[in-house]
Amino acid sequence: MTSEMTPHAASDAAATRLLAAHAAPRSRTVDDHMFCGSEQHPAPGTFRLQLFTAADVRPVALVVQTLESGPSLVNRAEEYALSVWRCHRPDDVEPPLWIQRQLDDLDDDTSPFQLVTFEVTSDHELAAPRWHRLTDAQVEQLLGQRADGGRGDGYRPPAAEPEEIPVYEITPLAALPQPRPFRQPSCMPGTRSWRRLLFWRTYPARPALCCWYHQQDWTRLSDTATALVEAAQNDGVTGPDIASYVLDKAQAAGLSDGDVDALHTLFSPALGICATSGFTNGQHRVQAMRDQGVSRTVTVRWHTPEPPPSESEPC
């Protein structure tokens, strides 16, 4: 994920003054490789949190994130720093000092450390972040030890996004949206035009010769398609496997190449009739079916499986 903003570049002098005021030997008391700093959906934000503390000095939070771990450290700086403050140091009057490192990938060894300063508002929220680039030596000076700027061995990459699955359904033509005329005004005129009225009176429930779509016998083809979908479902075939099942059965039954090609347009995931409030695919075929008096046909909708639950635990 790329950042949606460019952080302000603060002066090195400000960082130098802050380092001089807060540098001290500290111990690492927290090392959470999958701290969940945001529950924002669909991508909760996670990062590695190392918290360094010592008596009578301000804690330091060192956070490291890779780009695929949800909203970036830049875009959610205030939210993430506030979540660490509330989770680990709720009684402190100010948040831990915030040092972040945004990695391009797990092997990135060039991205710099950045000190981020905030304004603390009257209601203990954080605002106005400013970014100060730090050298490795400066981070070591602040912590009193060398900093581990890696993502950590406990990093768990996010699960791959689930692929959409085609779901084939038998749908009444009356449940589909009204097709809109396009590209072929001679065979797809408006519903109230004289061409449409004449077509209905002259060629009820018969293929026409105006185009490939209207040349197909969609009454017979839709009956064949619905029967094959029901057979596939009865045989336990689902998802993208239905298309090959149907076409294999159609060829085995001796259907003509033209009929198989027409069935292919109903079952190919890229070509199937797909419509909810409007058409994604299939507008011309549905008009041809309506012209032929087809009552139902096979449509496809896309189902996205639920992603696995996140293993990261909120504070």
PDB file of C-alpha atoms in Angstrom:
ATOM      1  CA  MET A   1       0.000   0.000   0.000  1.00  0.00           C
ATOM      2  CA  THR A   2       1.329   3.379  -0.903  1.00  0.00           C
ATOM      3  CA  SER A   3       0.845   6.384   1.316  1.00  0.00           C
ATOM      4  CA  GLU A   4      -1.850   8.885   0.418  1.00  0.00           C
ATOM      5  CA  MET A   5       0.080  11.885   1.644  1.00  0.00           C
ATOM      6  CA  THR A   6       3.620  13.170   1.850  1.00  0.00           C
ATOM      7  CA  PRO A   7       4.685  13.858   5.426  1.00  0.00           C
ATOM      8  CA  HIS A   8       5.923  17.270   6.376  1.00  0.00           C
ATOM      9  CA  ALA A   9       9.713  17.533   6.513  1.00  0.00           C
ATOM     10  CA  ALA A  10      10.643  18.961   9.879  1.00  0.00           C
ATOM     11  CA  SER A  11      13.966  20.550  10.649  1.00  0.00           C
ATOM     12  CA  ASP A  12      16.867  18.444  11.862  1.00  0.00           C
ATOM     13  CA  ALA A  13      17.324  20.984  14.641  1.00  0.00           C
ATOM     14  CA  ALA A  14      13.972  20.054  16.198  1.00  0.00           C
ATOM     15  CA  ALA A  15      14.900  16.363  16.184  1.00  0.00           C
ATOM     16  CA  THR A  16      18.303  17.129  17.672  1.00  0.00           C
ATOM     17  CA  ARG A  17      16.762  19.078  20.548  1.00  0.00           C
ATOM     18  CA  LEU A  18      14.267  16.308  21.272  1.00  0.00           C
ATOM     19  CA  LEU A  19      16.958  13.634  21.209  1.00  0.00           C
ATOM     20  CA  ALA A  20      19.138  15.613  23.582  1.00  0.00           C
ATOM     21  CA  ALA A  21      16.241  15.961  26.026  1.00  0.00           C
ATOM     22  CA  HIS A  22      15.148  12.313  26.003  1.00  0.00           C
ATOM     23  CA  ALA A  23      18.188  10.143  25.235  1.00  0.00           C
ATOM     24  CA  ALA A  24      18.721   7.566  27.984  1.00  0.00           C
ATOM     25  CA  PRO A  25      19.418   3.854  28.402  1.00  0.00           C
ATOM     26  CA  ARG A  26      16.146   1.931  28.115  1.00  0.00           C
ATOM     27  CA  SER A  27      15.037  -1.675  28.185  1.00  0.00           C
ATOM     28  CA  ARG A  28      12.797  -3.233  25.576  1.00  0.00           C
ATOM     29  CA  THR A  29       9.691  -4.257  27.529  1.00  0.00           C
ATOM     30  CA  VAL A  30       7.341  -5.022  24.618  1.00  0.00           C
ATOM     31  CA  ASP A  31       8.069  -6.698  21.305  1.00  0.00           C
ATOM     32  CA  ASP A  32       4.743  -7.408  19.605  1.00  0.00           C
ATOM     33  CA  HIS A  33       5.346  -8.486  16.027  1.00  0.00           C
ATOM     34  CA  MET A  34       1.655  -8.194  15.066  1.00  0.00           C
ATOM     35  CA  PHE A  35       0.278  -5.282  17.038  1.00  0.00           C
ATOM     36  CA  CYS A  36      -3.127  -4.341  15.688  1.00  0.00           C
ATOM     37  CA  GLY A  37      -3.215  -0.568  15.609  1.00  0.00           C
ATOM     38  CA  SER A  38      -6.453  -0.212  13.662  1.00  0.00           C
ATOM     39  CA  GLU A  39      -9.617  -2.235  13.307  1.00  0.00           C
ATOM     40  CA  GLN A  40     -10.539  -0.333  10.172  1.00  0.00           C
ATOM     41  CA  HIS A  41     -12.056  -2.624   7.571  1.00  0.00           C
ATOM     42  CA  PRO A  42     -11.544  -4.150   5.123  1.00  0.00           C
ATOM     43  CA  ALA A  43      -7.847  -3.851   6.028  1.00  0.00           C
ATOM     44  CA  PRO A  44      -6.951  -3.678   9.712  1.00  0.00           C
ATOM     45  CA  GLY A  45      -3.564  -2.074  10.237  1.00  0.00           C
ATOM     46  CA  THR A  46      -0.813  -4.107  11.888  1.00  0.00           C
ATOM     47  CA  PHE A  47       2.831  -3.398  12.635  1.00  0.00           C
ATOM     48  CA  ARG A  48       5.690  -4.533  14.832  1.00  0.00           C
ATOM     49  CA  LEU A  49       5.699  -2.618  18.106  1.00  0.00           C
ATOM     50  CA  GLN A  50       8.806  -2.416  20.278  1.00  0.00           C
ATOM     51  CA  LEU A  51       8.370  -0.397  23.447  1.00  0.00           C
ATOM     52  CA  PHE A  52      11.442   0.822  25.335  1.00  0.00           C
ATOM     53  CA  THR A  53      11.096   2.055  28.919  1.00  0.00           C
ATOM     54  CA  ALA A  54      13.165   3.156  31.895  1.00  0.00           C
ATOM     55  CA  ALA A  55      12.477   4.893  35.177  1.00  0.00           C
ATOM     56  CA  ASP A  56      11.862   8.633  35.004  1.00  0.00           C
ATOM     57  CA  VAL A  57      12.198   8.888  31.213  1.00  0.00           C
ATOM     58  CA  ARG A  58       9.621   9.008  28.483  1.00  0.00           C
ATOM     59  CA  PRO A  59       8.946   5.659  26.815  1.00  0.00           C
ATOM     60  CA  VAL A  60       9.841   5.198  23.163  1.00  0.00           C
ATOM     61  CA  ALA A  61       7.714   3.226  20.715  1.00  0.00           C
ATOM     62  CA  LEU A  62       9.595   1.886  17.694  1.00  0.00           C
ATOM     63  CA  VAL A  63       7.155   0.646  15.044  1.00  0.00           C
ATOM     64  CA  VAL A  64       7.941  -1.141  11.783  1.00  0.00           C
ATOM     65  CA  GLN A  65       5.515  -1.969   9.013  1.00  0.00           C
ATOM     66  CA  THR A  66       5.523  -3.418   5.500  1.00  0.00           C
ATOM     67  CA  LEU A  67       3.245  -2.007   2.844  1.00  0.00           C
ATOM     68  CA  GLU A  68       0.803  -4.911   2.689  1.00  0.00           C
ATOM     69  CA  SER A  69      -0.076  -4.684   6.390  1.00  0.00           C
ATOM     70  CA  GLY A  70      -3.027  -2.343   6.054  1.00  0.00           C
ATOM     71  CA  PRO A  71      -3.219   1.459   6.229  1.00  0.00           C
ATOM     72  CA  SER A  72       0.319   2.797   6.328  1.00  0.00           C
ATOM     73  CA  LEU A  73       2.221   4.329   9.223  1.00  0.00           C
ATOM     74  CA  VAL A  74       2.052   7.643   7.399  1.00  0.00           C
ATOM     75  CA  ASN A  75      -1.677   7.647   6.750  1.00  0.00           C
ATOM     76  CA  ARG A  76      -2.655   6.415  10.221  1.00  0.00           C
ATOM     77  CA  ALA A  77       0.110   7.951  12.330  1.00  0.00           C
ATOM     78  CA  GLU A  78      -2.221   9.639  14.837  1.00  0.00           C
ATOM     79  CA  GLU A  79      -4.498   6.613  15.147  1.00  0.00           C
ATOM     80  CA  TYR A  80      -1.659   4.133  15.567  1.00  0.00           C
ATOM     81  CA  ALA A  81       0.260   6.201  18.106  1.00  0.00           C
ATOM     82  CA  LEU A  82      -2.921   6.779  20.079  1.00  0.00           C
ATOM     83  CA  SER A  83      -3.694   3.052  20.145  1.00  0.00           C
ATOM     84  CA  VAL A  84      -0.234   2.274  21.570  1.00  0.00           C
ATOM     85  CA  TRP A  85      -0.575   5.036  24.154  1.00  0.00           C
ATOM     86  CA  ARG A  86      -3.977   3.816  25.319  1.00  0.00           C
ATOM     87  CA  CYS A  87      -2.972   0.162  25.276  1.00  0.00           C
ATOM     88  CA  HIS A  88       0.424   0.242  26.977  1.00  0.00           C
ATOM     89  CA  ARG A  89       0.749   3.601  28.770  1.00  0.00           C
ATOM     90  CA  PRO A  90      -2.808   4.774  29.559  1.00  0.00           C
ATOM     91  CA  ASP A  91      -1.777   6.617  32.743  1.00  0.00           C
ATOM     92  CA  ASP A  92       0.930   8.713  31.078  1.00  0.00           C
ATOM     93  CA  VAL A  93       0.062  12.337  30.398  1.00  0.00           C
ATOM     94  CA  GLU A  94       1.727  12.199  26.979  1.00  0.00           C
ATOM     95  CA  PRO A  95       2.251   9.388  24.473  1.00  0.00           C
ATOM     96  CA  PRO A  96       5.488   7.476  24.031  1.00  0.00           C
ATOM     97  CA  LEU A  97       7.947   9.038  21.660  1.00  0.00           C
ATOM     98  CA  TRP A  98       7.098   7.629  18.241  1.00  0.00           C
ATOM     99  CA  ILE A  99       9.763   6.294  15.868  1.00  0.00           C
ATOM    100  CA  GLN A 100       8.570   4.549  12.750  1.00  0.00           C
ATOM    101  CA  ARG A 101      10.111   2.701   9.843  1.00  0.00           C
ATOM    102  CA  GLN A 102       8.040   1.952   6.761  1.00  0.00           C
ATOM    103  CA  LEU A 103       9.568  -0.901   4.757  1.00  0.00           C
ATOM    104  CA  ASP A 104       9.040  -1.424   1.050  1.00  0.00           C
ATOM    105  CA  ASP A 105       9.397  -5.180   1.600  1.00  0.00           C
ATOM    106  CA  LEU A 106      10.712  -7.608   4.185  1.00  0.00           C
ATOM    107  CA  ASP A 107      14.270  -7.392   2.832  1.00  0.00           C
ATOM    108  CA  ASP A 108      14.337  -3.585   2.775  1.00  0.00           C
ATOM    109  CA  ASP A 109      17.447  -2.339   4.580  1.00  0.00           C
ATOM    110  CA  THR A 110      17.507   1.209   3.236  1.00  0.00           C
ATOM    111  CA  SER A 111      14.307   2.846   4.476  1.00  0.00           C
ATOM    112  CA  PRO A 112      15.118   5.393   7.187  1.00  0.00           C
ATOM    113  CA  PHE A 113      13.868   5.704  10.726  1.00  0.00           C
ATOM    114  CA  GLN A 114      11.598   8.677  11.316  1.00  0.00           C
ATOM    115  CA  LEU A 115      10.700  10.418  14.529  1.00  0.00           C
ATOM    116  CA  VAL A 116       7.078  11.595  14.440  1.00  0.00           C
ATOM    117  CA  THR A 117       5.964  14.346  16.768  1.00  0.00           C
ATOM    118  CA  PHE A 118       2.341  15.189  17.555  1.00  0.00           C
ATOM    119  CA  GLU A 119       0.315  17.837  19.240  1.00  0.00           C
ATOM    120  CA  VAL A 120      -1.693  16.462  22.175  1.00  0.00           C
ATOM    121  CA  THR A 121      -5.144  18.015  22.222  1.00  0.00           C
ATOM    122  CA  SER A 122      -7.136  18.838  25.347  1.00  0.00           C
ATOM    123  CA  ASP A 123      -9.113  15.575  25.057  1.00  0.00           C
ATOM    124  CA  HIS A 124      -5.948  13.458  24.787  1.00  0.00           C
ATOM    125  CA  GLU A 125      -6.170  12.962  21.050  1.00  0.00           C
ATOM    126  CA  LEU A 126      -3.191  13.379  18.729  1.00  0.00           C
ATOM    127  CA  ALA A 127      -2.973  15.847  15.874  1.00  0.00           C
ATOM    128  CA  ALA A 128      -0.591  17.659  13.522  1.00  0.00           C
ATOM    129  CA  PRO A 129       2.050  14.945  12.986  1.00  0.00           C
ATOM    130  CA  ARG A 130       5.465  16.057  11.784  1.00  0.00           C
ATOM    131  CA  TRP A 131       8.169  13.735  10.502  1.00  0.00           C
ATOM    132  CA  HIS A 132      11.889  14.024  11.345  1.00  0.00           C
ATOM    133  CA  ARG A 133      14.359  11.737   9.634  1.00  0.00           C
ATOM    134  CA  LEU A 134      16.777   9.995  12.014  1.00  0.00           C
ATOM    135  CA  THR A 135      20.028   8.187  11.433  1.00  0.00           C
ATOM    136  CA  ASP A 136      20.673   4.774  12.939  1.00  0.00           C
ATOM    137  CA  ALA A 137      23.117   6.425  15.330  1.00  0.00           C
ATOM    138  CA  GLN A 138      20.492   8.877  16.533  1.00  0.00           C
ATOM    139  CA  VAL A 139      18.010   6.088  17.233  1.00  0.00           C
ATOM    140  CA  GLU A 140      20.688   4.207  19.146  1.00  0.00           C
ATOM    141  CA  GLN A 141      21.444   7.377  21.109  1.00  0.00           C
ATOM    142  CA  LEU A 142      17.785   7.780  22.047  1.00  0.00           C
ATOM    143  CA  LEU A 143      17.273   4.155  23.109  1.00  0.00           C
ATOM    144  CA  GLY A 144      20.662   3.530  24.634  1.00  0.00           C
ATOM    145  CA  GLN A 145      20.997   0.403  22.469  1.00  0.00           C
ATOM    146  CA  ARG A 146      21.011  -0.673  18.840  1.00  0.00           C
ATOM    147  CA  ALA A 147      17.607  -0.635  17.195  1.00  0.00           C
ATOM    148  CA  ASP A 148      16.140  -3.642  15.426  1.00  0.00           C
ATOM    149  CA  GLY A 149      14.420  -2.130  12.390  1.00  0.00           C
ATOM    150  CA  GLY A 150      13.137  -5.396  10.918  1.00  0.00           C
ATOM    151  CA  ARG A 151       9.588  -6.698  10.779  1.00  0.00           C
ATOM    152  CA  GLY A 152      10.393  -9.511  13.196  1.00  0.00           C
ATOM    153  CA  ASP A 153      10.308 -13.294  12.979  1.00  0.00           C
ATOM    154  CA  GLY A 154       6.735 -13.353  14.256  1.00  0.00           C
ATOM    155  CA  TYR A 155       5.401 -11.454  11.255  1.00  0.00           C
ATOM    156  CA  ARG A 156       2.444 -13.151   9.598  1.00  0.00           C
ATOM    157  CA  PRO A 157       1.774 -11.956   6.043  1.00  0.00           C
ATOM    158  CA  PRO A 158      -1.880 -11.195   5.378  1.00  0.00           C
ATOM    159  CA  ALA A 159      -3.852 -13.950   3.739  1.00  0.00           C
ATOM    160  CA  ALA A 160      -4.213 -13.673  -0.002  1.00  0.00           C
ATOM    161  CA  GLU A 161      -7.411 -11.991  -1.068  1.00  0.00           C
ATOM    162  CA  PRO A 162     -10.021 -14.701  -1.794  1.00  0.00           C
ATOM    163  CA  GLU A 163     -10.841 -15.077  -5.461  1.00  0.00           C
ATOM    164  CA  GLU A 164     -14.379 -14.426  -6.600  1.00  0.00           C
ATOM    165  CA  ILE A 165     -16.300 -17.588  -7.494  1.00  0.00           C
ATOM    166  CA  PRO A 166     -18.862 -17.702 -10.313  1.00  0.00           C
ATOM    167  CA  VAL A 167     -22.262 -18.922  -9.124  1.00  0.00           C
ATOM    168  CA  TYR A 168     -24.614 -20.060 -11.893  1.00  0.00           C
ATOM    169  CA  GLU A 169     -28.319 -19.532 -11.244  1.00  0.00           C
ATOM    170  CA  ILE A 170     -31.565 -20.174 -13.088  1.00  0.00           C
ATOM    171  CA  THR A 171     -33.199 -16.766 -13.321  1.00  0.00           C
ATOM    172  CA  PRO A 172     -36.611 -15.677 -14.664  1.00  0.00           C
ATOM    173  CA  LEU A 173     -36.261 -13.162 -17.488  1.00  0.00           C
ATOM    174  CA  ALA A 174     -38.782 -10.977 -15.670  1.00  0.00           C
ATOM    175  CA  ALA A 175     -36.322 -10.628 -12.777  1.00  0.00           C
ATOM    176  CA  LEU A 176     -33.622  -9.111 -15.007  1.00  0.00           C
ATOM    177  CA  PRO A 177     -33.342  -5.381 -15.720  1.00  0.00           C
ATOM    178  CA  GLN A 178     -34.729  -3.893 -18.902  1.00  0.00           C
ATOM    179  CA  PRO A 179     -32.034  -3.958 -21.600  1.00  0.00           C
ATOM    180  CA  ARG A 180     -31.077  -0.581 -23.068  1.00  0.00           C
ATOM    181  CA  PRO A 181     -30.665  -0.207 -26.827  1.00  0.00           C
ATOM    182  CA  PHE A 182     -27.046   0.003 -27.954  1.00  0.00           C
ATOM    183  CA  ARG A 183     -24.891  -0.697 -31.032  1.00  0.00           C
ATOM    184  CA  GLN A 184     -27.634  -2.493 -32.978  1.00  0.00           C
ATOM    185  CA  PRO A 185     -30.600  -0.126 -33.341  1.00  0.00           C
ATOM    186  CA  SER A 186     -32.101  -2.308 -36.052  1.00  0.00           C
ATOM    187  CA  CYS A 187     -32.561  -5.240 -33.673  1.00  0.00           C
ATOM    188  CA  MET A 188     -32.451  -3.504 -30.322  1.00  0.00           C
ATOM    189  CA  PRO A 189     -34.771  -0.529 -30.633  1.00  0.00           C
ATOM    190  CA  GLY A 190     -36.532   1.037 -27.694  1.00  0.00           C
ATOM    191  CA  THR A 191     -39.329  -0.936 -26.078  1.00  0.00           C
ATOM    192  CA  ARG A 192     -42.014   1.458 -27.360  1.00  0.00           C
ATOM    193  CA  SER A 193     -40.669   1.936 -30.886  1.00  0.00           C
ATOM    194  CA  TRP A 194     -42.592   0.801 -33.966  1.00  0.00           C
ATOM    195  CA  ARG A 195     -39.696  -1.567 -34.801  1.00  0.00           C
ATOM    196  CA  ARG A 196     -40.094  -3.378 -31.486  1.00  0.00           C
ATOM    197  CA  LEU A 197     -43.889  -3.599 -31.765  1.00  0.00           C
ATOM    198  CA  LEU A 198     -43.661  -4.852 -35.335  1.00  0.00           C
ATOM    199  CA  PHE A 199     -41.041  -7.433 -34.367  1.00  0.00           C
ATOM    200  CA  TRP A 200     -43.216  -8.804 -31.592  1.00  0.00           C
ATOM    201  CA  ARG A 201     -46.197  -9.133 -33.893  1.00  0.00           C
ATOM    202  CA  THR A 202     -44.260 -10.593 -36.820  1.00  0.00           C
ATOM    203  CA  TYR A 203     -41.762 -12.923 -35.109  1.00  0.00           C
ATOM    204  CA  PRO A 204     -43.166 -14.107 -31.774  1.00  0.00           C
ATOM    205  CA  ALA A 205     -40.934 -16.691 -30.118  1.00  0.00           C
ATOM    206  CA  ARG A 206     -38.795 -17.185 -33.253  1.00  0.00           C
ATOM    207  CA  PRO A 207     -35.174 -16.377 -34.015  1.00  0.00           C
ATOM    208  CA  ALA A 208     -34.588 -13.443 -36.357  1.00  0.00           C
ATOM    209  CA  LEU A 209     -31.814 -12.831 -38.865  1.00  0.00           C
ATOM    210  CA  CYS A 210     -30.703  -9.352 -37.842  1.00  0.00           C
ATOM    211  CA  CYS A 211     -27.649 -10.415 -35.776  1.00  0.00           C
ATOM    212  CA  TRP A 212     -25.910 -13.391 -34.192  1.00  0.00           C
ATOM    213  CA  TYR A 213     -27.718 -12.883 -30.893  1.00  0.00           C
ATOM    214  CA  HIS A 214     -31.162 -12.954 -32.468  1.00  0.00           C
ATOM    215  CA  GLN A 215     -30.280 -15.873 -34.734  1.00  0.00           C
ATOM    216  CA  GLN A 216     -29.939 -18.268 -31.785  1.00  0.00           C
ATOM    217  CA  ASP A 217     -32.862 -20.363 -30.593  1.00  0.00           C
ATOM    218  CA  TRP A 218     -32.668 -19.149 -26.997  1.00  0.00           C
ATOM    219  CA  THR A 219     -35.822 -20.996 -25.946  1.00  0.00           C
ATOM    220  CA  ARG A 220     -34.210 -24.347 -26.677  1.00  0.00           C
ATOM    221  CA  LEU A 221     -30.754 -23.245 -25.572  1.00  0.00           C
ATOM    222  CA  SER A 222     -32.015 -21.872 -22.253  1.00  0.00           C
ATOM    223  CA  ASP A 223     -33.925 -25.083 -21.587  1.00  0.00           C
ATOM    224  CA  THR A 224     -30.737 -27.045 -22.302  1.00  0.00           C
ATOM    225  CA  ALA A 225     -28.641 -24.734 -20.123  1.00  0.00           C
ATOM    226  CA  THR A 226     -30.996 -24.916 -17.128  1.00  0.00           C
ATOM    227  CA  ALA A 227     -31.187 -28.717 -17.364  1.00  0.00           C
ATOM    228  CA  LEU A 228     -27.394 -28.989 -17.484  1.00  0.00           C
ATOM    229  CA  VAL A 229     -26.947 -26.610 -14.524  1.00  0.00           C
ATOM    230  CA  GLU A 230     -29.375 -28.684 -12.474  1.00  0.00           C
ATOM    231  CA  ALA A 231     -27.513 -31.859 -13.464  1.00  0.00           C
ATOM    232  CA  ALA A 232     -24.175 -30.301 -12.497  1.00  0.00           C
ATOM    233  CA  GLN A 233     -25.509 -29.204  -9.119  1.00  0.00           C
ATOM    234  CA  ASN A 234     -27.004 -32.639  -8.497  1.00  0.00           C
ATOM    235  CA  ASP A 235     -23.572 -34.134  -9.243  1.00  0.00           C
ATOM    236  CA  GLY A 236     -21.970 -31.786  -6.706  1.00  0.00           C
ATOM    237  CA  VAL A 237     -20.218 -29.611  -9.282  1.00  0.00           C
ATOM    238  CA  THR A 238     -19.849 -25.983  -8.217  1.00  0.00           C
ATOM    239  CA  GLY A 239     -18.120 -22.736  -9.077  1.00  0.00           C
ATOM    240  CA  PRO A 240     -15.932 -22.497 -12.183  1.00  0.00           C
ATOM    241  CA  ASP A 241     -16.112 -26.278 -12.721  1.00  0.00           C
ATOM    242  CA  ILE A 242     -19.728 -25.970 -13.866  1.00  0.00           C
ATOM    243  CA  ALA A 243     -18.722 -24.366 -17.155  1.00  0.00           C
ATOM    244  CA  SER A 244     -16.507 -27.234 -18.305  1.00  0.00           C
ATOM    245  CA  TYR A 245     -19.067 -29.785 -17.035  1.00  0.00           C
ATOM    246  CA  VAL A 246     -21.865 -28.216 -19.082  1.00  0.00           C
ATOM    247  CA  LEU A 247     -19.866 -27.826 -22.273  1.00  0.00           C
ATOM    248  CA  ASP A 248     -18.507 -31.376 -22.062  1.00  0.00           C
ATOM    249  CA  LYS A 249     -22.044 -32.722 -21.628  1.00  0.00           C
ATOM    250  CA  ALA A 250     -23.315 -30.602 -24.531  1.00  0.00           C
ATOM    251  CA  GLN A 251     -20.611 -31.908 -26.865  1.00  0.00           C
ATOM    252  CA  ALA A 252     -21.169 -35.506 -25.705  1.00  0.00           C
ATOM    253  CA  ALA A 253     -24.878 -35.101 -26.472  1.00  0.00           C
ATOM    254  CA  GLY A 254     -24.019 -34.190 -30.065  1.00  0.00           C
ATOM    255  CA  LEU A 255     -25.066 -30.544 -30.010  1.00  0.00           C
ATOM    256  CA  SER A 256     -23.885 -28.555 -32.986  1.00  0.00           C
ATOM    257  CA  ASP A 257     -20.819 -26.361 -32.760  1.00  0.00           C
ATOM    258  CA  GLY A 258     -23.099 -23.330 -33.039  1.00  0.00           C
ATOM    259  CA  ASP A 259     -25.184 -24.456 -30.064  1.00  0.00           C
ATOM    260  CA  VAL A 260     -22.061 -25.174 -28.020  1.00  0.00           C
ATOM    261  CA  ASP A 261     -20.746 -21.713 -28.873  1.00  0.00           C
ATOM    262  CA  ALA A 262     -24.022 -20.151 -27.729  1.00  0.00           C
ATOM    263  CA  LEU A 263     -23.968 -22.157 -24.490  1.00  0.00           C
ATOM    264  CA  HIS A 264     -20.367 -21.046 -23.999  1.00  0.00           C
ATOM    265  CA  THR A 265     -21.568 -17.433 -23.841  1.00  0.00           C
ATOM    266  CA  LEU A 266     -23.861 -18.385 -20.954  1.00  0.00           C
ATOM    267  CA  PHE A 267     -21.233 -20.295 -18.988  1.00  0.00           C
ATOM    268  CA  SER A 268     -17.953 -18.558 -19.668  1.00  0.00           C
ATOM    269  CA  PRO A 269     -17.299 -16.493 -16.516  1.00  0.00           C
ATOM    270  CA  ALA A 270     -16.217 -13.608 -18.712  1.00  0.00           C
ATOM    271  CA  LEU A 271     -19.321 -13.738 -20.938  1.00  0.00           C
ATOM    272  CA  GLY A 272     -22.169 -15.052 -18.794  1.00  0.00           C
ATOM    273  CA  ILE A 273     -25.277 -12.931 -18.265  1.00  0.00           C
ATOM    274  CA  CYS A 274     -24.541 -10.886 -15.160  1.00  0.00           C
ATOM    275  CA  ALA A 275     -27.056  -8.307 -13.983  1.00  0.00           C
ATOM    276  CA  THR A 276     -28.386  -6.891 -10.745  1.00  0.00           C
ATOM    277  CA  SER A 277     -29.706  -3.340 -11.001  1.00  0.00           C
ATOM    278  CA  GLY A 278     -27.999  -3.072 -14.392  1.00  0.00           C
ATOM    279  CA  PHE A 279     -26.173  -5.270 -16.847  1.00  0.00           C
ATOM    280  CA  THR A 280     -22.512  -6.127 -16.565  1.00  0.00           C
ATOM    281  CA  ASN A 281     -22.842  -8.683 -19.363  1.00  0.00           C
ATOM    282  CA  GLY A 282     -25.616 -10.147 -21.487  1.00  0.00           C
ATOM    283  CA  GLN A 283     -27.782  -7.196 -22.446  1.00  0.00           C
ATOM    284  CA  HIS A 284     -28.147  -8.164 -26.097  1.00  0.00           C
ATOM    285  CA  ARG A 285     -28.783 -11.835 -25.349  1.00  0.00           C
ATOM    286  CA  VAL A 286     -31.479 -10.986 -22.825  1.00  0.00           C
ATOM    287  CA  GLN A 287     -33.215  -8.759 -25.365  1.00  0.00           C
ATOM    288  CA  ALA A 288     -33.112 -11.566 -27.915  1.00  0.00           C
ATOM    289  CA  MET A 289     -34.501 -13.982 -25.319  1.00  0.00           C
ATOM    290  CA  ARG A 290     -37.320 -11.618 -24.455  1.00  0.00           C
ATOM    291  CA  ASP A 291     -38.121 -11.213 -28.119  1.00  0.00           C
ATOM    292  CA  GLN A 292     -38.401 -15.005 -28.381  1.00  0.00           C
ATOM    293  CA  GLY A 293     -40.567 -15.343 -25.276  1.00  0.00           C
ATOM    294  CA  VAL A 294     -37.965 -17.135 -23.129  1.00  0.00           C
ATOM    295  CA  SER A 295     -39.197 -17.374 -19.541  1.00  0.00           C
ATOM    296  CA  ARG A 296     -35.959 -18.227 -17.734  1.00  0.00           C
ATOM    297  CA  THR A 297     -32.277 -18.693 -18.439  1.00  0.00           C
ATOM    298  CA  VAL A 298     -28.914 -19.202 -16.757  1.00  0.00           C
ATOM    299  CA  THR A 299     -27.160 -16.189 -15.251  1.00  0.00           C
ATOM    300  CA  VAL A 300     -23.934 -15.808 -13.315  1.00  0.00           C
ATOM    301  CA  ARG A 301     -23.217 -13.795 -10.203  1.00  0.00           C
ATOM    302  CA  TRP A 302     -19.894 -13.434  -8.441  1.00  0.00           C
ATOM    303  CA  HIS A 303     -19.438 -14.544  -4.854  1.00  0.00           C
ATOM    304  CA  THR A 304     -16.468 -13.456  -2.750  1.00  0.00           C
ATOM    305  CA  PRO A 305     -15.765 -15.912   0.082  1.00  0.00           C
ATOM    306  CA  GLU A 306     -15.318 -14.452   3.533  1.00  0.00           C
ATOM    307  CA  PRO A 307     -11.619 -13.892   4.268  1.00  0.00           C
ATOM    308  CA  PRO A 308     -10.173 -15.890   7.155  1.00  0.00           C
ATOM    309  CA  PRO A 309     -10.419 -14.078  10.496  1.00  0.00           C
ATOM    310  CA  SER A 310      -7.436 -11.974  11.398  1.00  0.00           C
ATOM    311  CA  GLU A 311      -5.087 -13.620  13.881  1.00  0.00           C
ATOM    312  CA  SER A 312      -3.995 -10.310  15.315  1.00  0.00           C
ATOM    313  CA  GLU A 313      -5.596  -9.429  18.611  1.00  0.00           C
ATOM    314  CA  PRO A 314      -6.824  -5.953  19.491  1.00  0.00           C
ATOM    315  CA  CYS A 315      -5.434  -4.447  22.650  1.00  0.00           C
TER     316      CYS A 315
END
